[in-house]
Amino acid sequence: MPAKLSTRSVARRCACAGAVTLALLGAGLPAASAGNGQPDLSRFYRQKVTWSACEPGSPPDLQCGKVTVPLDYAHPDAGTLDLALARYRATGPSRGSVVLNFGGPGGAGIPQLAAAGKEFMDLTNGYDVVTFDPRGVGRSSPVSCGIGQDAGSGTEDSAAAAAATEAQADLSDATAARKALQAWQKVAQACTRHSGPVLSHIGTVDAARDLDVIRQALGDGKLNYLGFSYGTRLGAVYAAQFPRKVGRIALDGVDTLTEPLAEQGRVAAEGQQTALEGFLDWCVRDIACPLGQDRRQAGEHVLQLVRSLDDRPVPTGSGTELTGQDLVAAIGQALYSKALWPSLERALAALVQDGDTRGIQAFASGGADLPGTRPGAGAARRPGHGGLVATADVPADNAPAAMMAINCADDPDRPGVDRIVRDLGRLSAEYEQASPVFGRYRLHELLMCYGRPRGTDVIRKKVRNVDTAKLLLVGTRGDPATPYRWTVETARRLGPAAVVLDNRSDGHTGYSSSRCVHRKVNDFLLYGSLPPSGSSCPADSRLDPHG
């Protein structure tokens, strides 16, 4: 989903400087010495993680630690950052660690592992299962745009909040588009005001460098890794940067490495529309479906509901308003998994029949507000050192702020106003055709980097034909967020090292929803057993919510 900066608390699964080309893709020794003209990183590679109990309220068997990395890999003496780590220890003899990234970008790994640890307990048969909050995310020097803070605290950036609302305007005419661009520029300025120096060094290329420091600090000669969604982009960039350090890497829900934001948004809108149609097919079979039992009318009902809420937002119990675009965001989140369809059906029923917005609001915010989070709290940072912050001090808008910052840091395109406005006239119709429901929402992805420095072109140009051990890529046919074609395209781009597993099912990623995918990924990570490239997993019948 695109980043949604809202005045509501958000803790979910987008300023940033373009000088992310600091990483030398394919470089040999990561701890280069000053003598060969490269920065000396040896002190970072000499670290070992010290593990201890996590914050109160965490699972008792979850251990936490940290590693320190340079703020700027080109100038390692200019400041450092601490990255938060967590692990479940291996239950028997361990061959090292497997590192997880749950996606986003902007998703904090530690709360995800704490909440969903049971999904990965099979891997503790051979590994310590480790995750981390990437730079700028969660407890690791979190970025913020000052939006979504506690209205009673008086600390919310009101200019940025107003700009965020205006930035969601209809882009069908040039005047509205220019106003929206001005709003996004104000958002970018707010993000700069409210974030620390990490904002200029937050892209995936730097995060992959961090991943190698983590690997060494864990004591592993090679990286074993399981990445989901955006985590597949991070894993692919790591493989290009450190080909000799690749162990067993599995990438589930494969992201694109090449498509510009305009094409990403259009393809994603198509994927979400397909997923919505699957939900509607399911819903109308239930007499309780609030959209009725006529399939065509159910689709029209959803579109009319979105448009009516955009024209006349309804008040919520928290003193805000629910717009049509909030509803679109909520539906998009619910489509990530068939297991969420019954909850979406109930939330829509409550909205349509009783005007109750609570179920939709829970989806719109990702339904992942962290226990103990104080909305909008600022994180204190020591000059020159980004120490870990407490969970309660993670800004409420960190997830969408980080998503924008990382996506923009990874994107080299910065067209001018006239070009953007001209393109929007054409793209608005294309997005509407791709998805009448999601098109407008996704179209704003084209604007979110306006006013930010140009991102790196390293990923598009250099991450290709990796000379590594085999990589397992899992693509799901009905994935609403990372369409299957991206798996095929990325595998072709990565070259002979890529092995594709075709998951013939629905939902975003396959590991947690398909027994077959789960087994094949585990077999690879634990035993090195790879399926033949192009082999498939059938749809898992247990996922039918009517069943």
Tab-separated table of C-alpha atoms in Angstrom, residues 7 24 34 44 65 68 71 79 116 121 126 140 156 163 178 189 245 249 263 293 362 392 412 451 455 464 492 532:
chain	number	residue	atom	x	y	z
A	7	THR	CA	-3.907	12.542	11.663
A	24	LEU	CA	30.109	-0.141	-3.572
A	34	ALA	CA	41.941	3.319	5.119
A	44	PHE	CA	31.943	-2.131	13.137
A	65	GLY	CA	20.275	-6.772	21.483
A	68	THR	CA	26.125	-0.118	15.886
A	71	LEU	CA	25.350	6.803	9.788
A	79	GLY	CA	28.216	9.527	13.481
A	116	ALA	CA	4.027	-13.938	14.958
A	121	MET	CA	9.442	-21.914	15.332
A	126	GLY	CA	18.559	-25.347	13.162
A	140	SER	CA	16.353	2.318	15.345
A	156	GLU	CA	1.482	17.828	16.058
A	163	ALA	CA	-0.813	19.258	3.798
A	178	ARG	CA	-0.474	21.437	-8.540
A	189	GLN	CA	9.747	19.673	4.699
A	245	LYS	CA	28.542	-13.724	1.725
A	249	ILE	CA	18.337	-16.672	0.953
A	263	GLU	CA	4.195	1.651	-13.341
A	293	GLN	CA	-25.968	-11.272	-3.149
A	362	ALA	CA	-8.673	-0.705	12.658
A	392	ALA	CA	6.737	4.036	23.743
A	412	PRO	CA	15.992	8.143	-9.051
A	451	GLY	CA	10.268	17.977	-2.827
A	455	GLY	CA	17.216	8.831	-4.991
A	464	ARG	CA	21.391	-7.874	-11.866
A	492	ARG	CA	15.167	-13.036	-14.918
A	532	PRO	CA	13.028	-27.330	-9.262
